CSV table of C-alpha atoms and ligand atoms in Angstrom, one decimal:
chain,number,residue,atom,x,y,z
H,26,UNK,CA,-4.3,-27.4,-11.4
H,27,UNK,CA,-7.7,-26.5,-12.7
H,28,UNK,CA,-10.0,-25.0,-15.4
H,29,UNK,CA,-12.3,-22.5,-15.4
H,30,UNK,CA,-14.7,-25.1,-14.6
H,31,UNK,CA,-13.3,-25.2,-10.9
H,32,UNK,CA,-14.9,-21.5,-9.9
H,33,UNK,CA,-18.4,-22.6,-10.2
H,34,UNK,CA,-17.7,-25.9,-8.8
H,35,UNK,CA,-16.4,-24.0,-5.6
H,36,UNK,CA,-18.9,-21.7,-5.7
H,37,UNK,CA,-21.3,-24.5,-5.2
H,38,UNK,CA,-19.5,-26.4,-3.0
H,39,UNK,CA,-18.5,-23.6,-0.4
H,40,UNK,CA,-15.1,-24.6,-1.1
H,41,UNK,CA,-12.5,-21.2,-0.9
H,42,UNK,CA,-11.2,-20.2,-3.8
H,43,UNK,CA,-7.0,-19.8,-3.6
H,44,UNK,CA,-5.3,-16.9,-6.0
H,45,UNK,CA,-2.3,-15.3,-5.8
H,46,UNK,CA,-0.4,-12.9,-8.7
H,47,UNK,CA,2.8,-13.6,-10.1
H,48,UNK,CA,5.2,-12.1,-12.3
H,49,UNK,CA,8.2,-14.5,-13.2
H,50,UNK,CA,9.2,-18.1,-13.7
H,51,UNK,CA,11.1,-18.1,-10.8
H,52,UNK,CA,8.5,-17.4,-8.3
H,53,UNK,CA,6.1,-19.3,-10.7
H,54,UNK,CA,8.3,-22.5,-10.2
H,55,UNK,CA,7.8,-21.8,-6.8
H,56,UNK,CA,3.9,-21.5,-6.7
H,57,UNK,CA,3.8,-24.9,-9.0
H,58,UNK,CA,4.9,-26.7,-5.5
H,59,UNK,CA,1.8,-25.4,-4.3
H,60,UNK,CA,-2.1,-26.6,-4.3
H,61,UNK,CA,-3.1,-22.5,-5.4
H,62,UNK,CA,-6.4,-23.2,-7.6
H,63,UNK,CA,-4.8,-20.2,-10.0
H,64,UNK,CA,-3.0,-17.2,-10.8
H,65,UNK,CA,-3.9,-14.0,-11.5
H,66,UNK,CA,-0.9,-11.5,-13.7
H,67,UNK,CA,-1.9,-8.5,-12.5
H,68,UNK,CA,-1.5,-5.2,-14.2
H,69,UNK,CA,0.1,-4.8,-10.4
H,70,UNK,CA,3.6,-5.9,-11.7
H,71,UNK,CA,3.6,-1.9,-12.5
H,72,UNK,CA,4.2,-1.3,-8.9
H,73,UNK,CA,5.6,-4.4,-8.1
H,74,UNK,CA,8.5,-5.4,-10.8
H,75,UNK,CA,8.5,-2.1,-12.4
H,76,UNK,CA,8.1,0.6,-9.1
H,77,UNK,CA,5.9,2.4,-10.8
H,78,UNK,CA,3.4,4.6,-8.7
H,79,UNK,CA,0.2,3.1,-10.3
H,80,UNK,CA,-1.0,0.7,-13.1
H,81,UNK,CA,-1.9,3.4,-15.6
H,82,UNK,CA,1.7,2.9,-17.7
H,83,UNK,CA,1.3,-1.4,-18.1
H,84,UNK,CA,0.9,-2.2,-22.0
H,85,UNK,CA,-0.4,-5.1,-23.9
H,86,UNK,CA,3.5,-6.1,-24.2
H,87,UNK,CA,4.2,-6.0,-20.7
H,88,UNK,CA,1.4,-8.2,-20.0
H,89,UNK,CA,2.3,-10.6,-22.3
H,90,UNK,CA,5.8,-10.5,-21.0
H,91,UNK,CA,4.6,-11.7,-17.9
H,92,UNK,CA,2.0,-14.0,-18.4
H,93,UNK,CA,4.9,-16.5,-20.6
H,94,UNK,CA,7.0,-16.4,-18.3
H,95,UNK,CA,4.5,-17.4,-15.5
H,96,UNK,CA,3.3,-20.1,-17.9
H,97,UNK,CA,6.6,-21.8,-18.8
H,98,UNK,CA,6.7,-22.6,-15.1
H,99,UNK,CA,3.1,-23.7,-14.5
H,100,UNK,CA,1.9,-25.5,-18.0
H,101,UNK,CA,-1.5,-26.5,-16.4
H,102,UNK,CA,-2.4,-23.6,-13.9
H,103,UNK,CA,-4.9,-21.4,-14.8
H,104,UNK,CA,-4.1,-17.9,-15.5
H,105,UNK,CA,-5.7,-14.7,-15.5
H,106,UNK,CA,-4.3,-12.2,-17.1
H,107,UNK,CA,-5.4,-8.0,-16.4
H,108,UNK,CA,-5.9,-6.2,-19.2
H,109,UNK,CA,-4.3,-2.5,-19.0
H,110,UNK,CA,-5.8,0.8,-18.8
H,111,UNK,CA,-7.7,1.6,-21.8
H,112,UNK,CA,-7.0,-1.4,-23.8
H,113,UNK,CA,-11.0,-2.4,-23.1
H,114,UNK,CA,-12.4,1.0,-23.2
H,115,UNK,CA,-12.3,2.5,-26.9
H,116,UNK,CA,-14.2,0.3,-28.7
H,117,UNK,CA,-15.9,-3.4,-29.4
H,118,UNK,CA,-13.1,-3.9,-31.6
H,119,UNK,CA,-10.1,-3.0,-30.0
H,120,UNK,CA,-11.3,-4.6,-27.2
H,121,UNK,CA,-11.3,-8.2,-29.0
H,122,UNK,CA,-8.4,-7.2,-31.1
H,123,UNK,CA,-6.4,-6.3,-27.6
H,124,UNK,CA,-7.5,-9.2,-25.6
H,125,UNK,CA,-7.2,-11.6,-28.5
H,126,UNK,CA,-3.6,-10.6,-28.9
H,127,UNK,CA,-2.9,-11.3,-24.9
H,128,UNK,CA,-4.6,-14.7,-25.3
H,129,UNK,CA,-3.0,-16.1,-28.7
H,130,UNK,CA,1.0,-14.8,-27.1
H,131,UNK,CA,0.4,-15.6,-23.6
H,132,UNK,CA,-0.8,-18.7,-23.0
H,133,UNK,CA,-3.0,-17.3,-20.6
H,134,UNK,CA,-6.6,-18.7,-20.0
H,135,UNK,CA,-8.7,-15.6,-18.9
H,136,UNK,CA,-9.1,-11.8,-18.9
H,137,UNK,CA,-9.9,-9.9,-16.6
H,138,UNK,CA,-10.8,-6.2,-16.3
H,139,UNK,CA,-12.0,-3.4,-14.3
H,140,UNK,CA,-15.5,-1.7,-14.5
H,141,UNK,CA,-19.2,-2.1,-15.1
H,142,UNK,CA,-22.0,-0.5,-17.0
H,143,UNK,CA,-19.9,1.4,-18.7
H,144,UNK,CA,-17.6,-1.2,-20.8
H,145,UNK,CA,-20.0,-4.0,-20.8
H,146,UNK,CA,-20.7,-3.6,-24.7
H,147,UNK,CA,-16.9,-4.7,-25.0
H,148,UNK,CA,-17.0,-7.3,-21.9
H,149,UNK,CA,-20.0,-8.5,-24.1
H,150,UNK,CA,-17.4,-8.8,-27.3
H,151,UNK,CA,-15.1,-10.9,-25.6
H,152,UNK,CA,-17.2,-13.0,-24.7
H,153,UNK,CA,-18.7,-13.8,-28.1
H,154,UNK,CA,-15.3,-14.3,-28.7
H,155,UNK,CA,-14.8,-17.0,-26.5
H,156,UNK,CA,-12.9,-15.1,-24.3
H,157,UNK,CA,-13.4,-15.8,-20.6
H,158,UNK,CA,-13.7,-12.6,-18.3
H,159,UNK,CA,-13.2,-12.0,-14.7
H,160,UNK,CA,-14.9,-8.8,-13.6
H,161,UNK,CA,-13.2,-6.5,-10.9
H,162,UNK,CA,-15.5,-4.0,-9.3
H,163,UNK,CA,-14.7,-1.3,-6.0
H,164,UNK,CA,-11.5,0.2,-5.5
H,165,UNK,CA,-10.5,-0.7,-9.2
H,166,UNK,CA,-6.6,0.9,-9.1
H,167,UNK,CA,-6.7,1.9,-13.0
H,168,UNK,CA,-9.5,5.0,-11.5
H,169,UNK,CA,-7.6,5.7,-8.5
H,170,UNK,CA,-7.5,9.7,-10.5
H,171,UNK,CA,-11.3,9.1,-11.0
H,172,UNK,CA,-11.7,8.4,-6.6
H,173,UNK,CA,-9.1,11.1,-5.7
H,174,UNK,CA,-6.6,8.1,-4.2
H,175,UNK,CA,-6.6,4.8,-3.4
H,176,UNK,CA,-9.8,4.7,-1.6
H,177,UNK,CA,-12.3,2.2,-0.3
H,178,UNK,CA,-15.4,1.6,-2.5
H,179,UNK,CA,-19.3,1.0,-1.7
H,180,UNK,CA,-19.4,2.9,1.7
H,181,UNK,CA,-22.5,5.1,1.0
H,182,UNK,CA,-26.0,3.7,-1.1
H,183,UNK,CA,-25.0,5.3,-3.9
H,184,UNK,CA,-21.3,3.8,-4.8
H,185,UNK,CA,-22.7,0.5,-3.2
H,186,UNK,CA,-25.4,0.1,-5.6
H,187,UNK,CA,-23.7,0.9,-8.1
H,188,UNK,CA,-21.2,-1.7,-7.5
H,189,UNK,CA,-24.0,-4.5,-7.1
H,190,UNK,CA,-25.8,-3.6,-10.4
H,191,UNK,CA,-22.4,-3.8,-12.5
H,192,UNK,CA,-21.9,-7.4,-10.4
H,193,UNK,CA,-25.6,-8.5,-11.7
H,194,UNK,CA,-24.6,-7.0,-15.4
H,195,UNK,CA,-20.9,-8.6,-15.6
H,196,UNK,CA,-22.8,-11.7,-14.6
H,197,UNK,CA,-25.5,-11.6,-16.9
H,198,UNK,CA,-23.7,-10.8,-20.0
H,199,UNK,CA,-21.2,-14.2,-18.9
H,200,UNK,CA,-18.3,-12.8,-16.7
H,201,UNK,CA,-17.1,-16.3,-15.0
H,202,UNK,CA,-15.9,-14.8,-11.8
H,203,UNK,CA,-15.8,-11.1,-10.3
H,204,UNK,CA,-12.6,-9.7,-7.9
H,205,UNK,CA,-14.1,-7.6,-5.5
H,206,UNK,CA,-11.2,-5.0,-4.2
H,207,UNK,CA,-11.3,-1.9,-1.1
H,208,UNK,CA,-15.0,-2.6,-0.2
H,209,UNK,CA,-16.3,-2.9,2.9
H,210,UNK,CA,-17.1,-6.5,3.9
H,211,UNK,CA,-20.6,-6.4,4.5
H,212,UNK,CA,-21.3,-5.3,0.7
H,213,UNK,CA,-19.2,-7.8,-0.4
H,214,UNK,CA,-21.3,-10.8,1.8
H,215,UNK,CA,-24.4,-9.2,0.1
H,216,UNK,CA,-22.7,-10.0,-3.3
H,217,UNK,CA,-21.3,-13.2,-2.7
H,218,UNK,CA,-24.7,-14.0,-1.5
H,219,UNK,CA,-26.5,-12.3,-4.8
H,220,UNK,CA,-24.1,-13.6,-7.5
H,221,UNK,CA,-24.7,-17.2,-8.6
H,222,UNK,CA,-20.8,-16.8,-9.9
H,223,UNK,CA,-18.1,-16.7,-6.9
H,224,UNK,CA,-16.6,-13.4,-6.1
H,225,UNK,CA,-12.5,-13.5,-5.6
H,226,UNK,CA,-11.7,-10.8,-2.5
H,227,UNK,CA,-8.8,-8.3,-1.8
H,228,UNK,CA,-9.6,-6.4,1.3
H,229,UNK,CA,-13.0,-7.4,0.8
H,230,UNK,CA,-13.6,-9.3,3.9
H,231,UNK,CA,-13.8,-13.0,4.7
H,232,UNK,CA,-17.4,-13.7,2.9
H,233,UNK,CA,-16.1,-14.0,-0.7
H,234,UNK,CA,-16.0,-17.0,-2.0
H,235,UNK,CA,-12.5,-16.6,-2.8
H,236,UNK,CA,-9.3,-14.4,-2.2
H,237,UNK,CA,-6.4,-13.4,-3.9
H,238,UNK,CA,-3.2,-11.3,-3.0
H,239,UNK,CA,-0.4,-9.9,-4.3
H,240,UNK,CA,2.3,-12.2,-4.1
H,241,UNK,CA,5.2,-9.8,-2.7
H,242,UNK,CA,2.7,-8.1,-0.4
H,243,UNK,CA,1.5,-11.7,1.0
H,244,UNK,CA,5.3,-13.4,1.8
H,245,UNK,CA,7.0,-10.4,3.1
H,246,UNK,CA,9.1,-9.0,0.3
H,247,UNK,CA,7.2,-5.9,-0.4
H,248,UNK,CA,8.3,-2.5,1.4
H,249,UNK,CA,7.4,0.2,2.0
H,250,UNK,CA,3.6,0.9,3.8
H,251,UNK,CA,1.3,-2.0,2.6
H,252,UNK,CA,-3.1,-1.7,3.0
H,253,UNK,CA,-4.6,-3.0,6.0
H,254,UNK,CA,-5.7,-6.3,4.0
H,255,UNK,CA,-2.7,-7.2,3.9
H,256,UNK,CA,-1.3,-10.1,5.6
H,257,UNK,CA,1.9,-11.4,5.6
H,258,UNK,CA,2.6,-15.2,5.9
H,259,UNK,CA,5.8,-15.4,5.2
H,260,UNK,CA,9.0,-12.8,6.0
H,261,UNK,CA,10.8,-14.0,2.8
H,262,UNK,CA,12.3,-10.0,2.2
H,263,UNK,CA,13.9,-10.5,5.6
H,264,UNK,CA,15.4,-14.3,4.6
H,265,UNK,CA,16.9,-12.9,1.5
H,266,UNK,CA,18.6,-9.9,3.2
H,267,UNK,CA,20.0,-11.9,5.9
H,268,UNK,CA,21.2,-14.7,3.5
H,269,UNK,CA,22.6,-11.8,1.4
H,270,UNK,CA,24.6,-10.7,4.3
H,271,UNK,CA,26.0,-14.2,4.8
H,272,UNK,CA,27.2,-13.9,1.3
H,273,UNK,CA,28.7,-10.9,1.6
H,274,UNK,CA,30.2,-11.4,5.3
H,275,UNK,CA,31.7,-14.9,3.5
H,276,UNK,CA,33.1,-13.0,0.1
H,277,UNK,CA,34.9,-10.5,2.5
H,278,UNK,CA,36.1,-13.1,4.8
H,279,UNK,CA,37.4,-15.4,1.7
H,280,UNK,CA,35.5,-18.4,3.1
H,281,UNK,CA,33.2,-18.5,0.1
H,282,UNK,CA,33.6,-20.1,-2.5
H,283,UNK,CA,35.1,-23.7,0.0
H,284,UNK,CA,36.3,-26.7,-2.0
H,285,UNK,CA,32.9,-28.1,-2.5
H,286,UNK,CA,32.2,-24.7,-4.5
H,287,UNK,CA,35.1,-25.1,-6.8
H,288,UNK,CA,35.8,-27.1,-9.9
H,289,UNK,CA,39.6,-29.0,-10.1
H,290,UNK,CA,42.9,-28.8,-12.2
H,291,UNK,CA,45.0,-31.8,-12.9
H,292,UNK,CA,47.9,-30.4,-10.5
H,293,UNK,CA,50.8,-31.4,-13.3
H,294,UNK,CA,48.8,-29.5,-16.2
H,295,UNK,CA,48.5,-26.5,-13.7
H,296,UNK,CA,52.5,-26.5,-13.1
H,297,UNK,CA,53.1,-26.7,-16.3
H,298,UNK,CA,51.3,-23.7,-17.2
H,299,UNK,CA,52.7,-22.2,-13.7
H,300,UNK,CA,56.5,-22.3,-15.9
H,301,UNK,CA,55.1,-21.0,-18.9
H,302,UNK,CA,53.3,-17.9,-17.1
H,303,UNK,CA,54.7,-16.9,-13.9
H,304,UNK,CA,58.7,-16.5,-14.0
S,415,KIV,O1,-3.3,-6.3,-10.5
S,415,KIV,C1,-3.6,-6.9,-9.5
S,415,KIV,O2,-2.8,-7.4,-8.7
S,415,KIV,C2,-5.0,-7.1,-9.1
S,415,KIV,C3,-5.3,-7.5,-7.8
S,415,KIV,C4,-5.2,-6.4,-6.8
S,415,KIV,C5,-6.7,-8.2,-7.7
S,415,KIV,O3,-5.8,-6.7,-9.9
């Protein structure tokens, strides 16, 4: 269980940095039996608990939903919380106002959001506000209209430049940690290598100084077609459906719920209401 003290600490001791998202307290209550170093609520749970087709619906409210219910199970952990599609982008002020909002109802300990140059006025604003902010630069999901798809980030000099001068700005202006999604792994080394403050990669190669996953995506629950970063370390999805066929094969066979399931009747209190109610 850390603070945001433990990223630069890690960053200068080499030491990986573990994330995972989560959504709910039960899978929360889970990751507390864990030694995770924190927990990012990512505007994800769109696709994930919602099945929406991409982040671009997620409001402040759903974000806040999330992140409380992922704190009542992990009262020390430290959480990062996304903001949503243009709740960073209008101005300085709605951009505190927003963030502000998600920090004083959540509990959560961070922010972070997607994009460079162009919102660093308002990552700028957050941070005078004491806010802390995690940066997320390449194949940032809230433009996948802007890239045409979900595509990987940072392939040509152009896009890769880009990427590496809105890294230098979100660190000078105070960002405390960047995710680095969908980029190839050699542009991500060069950051990590660049940026005094540690980098947190998904399908960014093995260089970063950290790496965070989706949770469903990472233990097997997910369906469906997942990106090639993934990995899955668990089969959990599969567990769940076979234990749910056990259930159901022991319903239908009347051998659930046994005796050590079932709660007791005094046996003359039950005859007794037998006479009154069956004649
Ligand atoms: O929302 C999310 O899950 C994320 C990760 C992909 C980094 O931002």
């Amino acid at each position: 269980m850390g603070d945001i003290t433990l990223f630069q600490k890690k960053k200068l001791s080499g030491e990986k940095i573990t994330m995972l998202t989560c959504y709910d307290y039960s899978s929360a209550a889970l990751l507390a039996e864990t030694d995770l170093d924190a927990i990012l609520i990512g505007d994800s749970l769109g696709n994930v608990m919602q099945g929406q087709t991409n982040t671009i619906p997620i409001t402040i409210e759903d974000m806040i939903y999330h992140t409380r219910a992922v704190r009542r199970a992990l009262p020390e952990m430290f959480l990062v919380t996304d903001l949503p599609f243009l709740s960073y982008h209008i101005s300085k002020e709605e951009t505190v106002r927003n963030a502000g909002k998600i920090m004083k109802e959540s509990g959560t300990n961070a922010v972070k959001l997607e994009g460079g140059e162009e919102i660093i006025d308002n990552v700028k604003a957050l941070i005078a506000a004491k806010i802390p902010v995690m940066g997320h630069l390449g194949l940032t999901p809230q433009s996948f209209q802007v890239f045409g798809g979900f595509k990987v980030q940072g392939k040509d000099y152009n896009t890769a430049k880009k990427i590496i001068e809105d890294a230098l700005l979100l660190q000078e202006v105070g960002a405390f940690a960047i995710t680095l999604e969908g980029i190839p792994e050699k542009l991500a080394t060069l950051l990590s290598k660049i940026l005094s403050i540690p980098t947190i990669g998904i399908g960014a190669g093995n260089n970063t100084d950290g790496q965070v996953l989706v949770f469903q995506d990472a233990l097997g629950i997910s369906r469906g077609k997942l990106p090639r970063f993934v990995k899955q370390f668990a089969n959990a999805g599969q567990e769940i459906i076979d234990g749910i066929k056990k259930y159901t094969d022991e319903v239908k066979a009347k051998t659930f719920p046994a005796d050590e399931h079932t709660y007791k009747m005094d046996e003359d209190l039950y005859n007794s209401l037998e006479r009154e109610y069956i004649k």
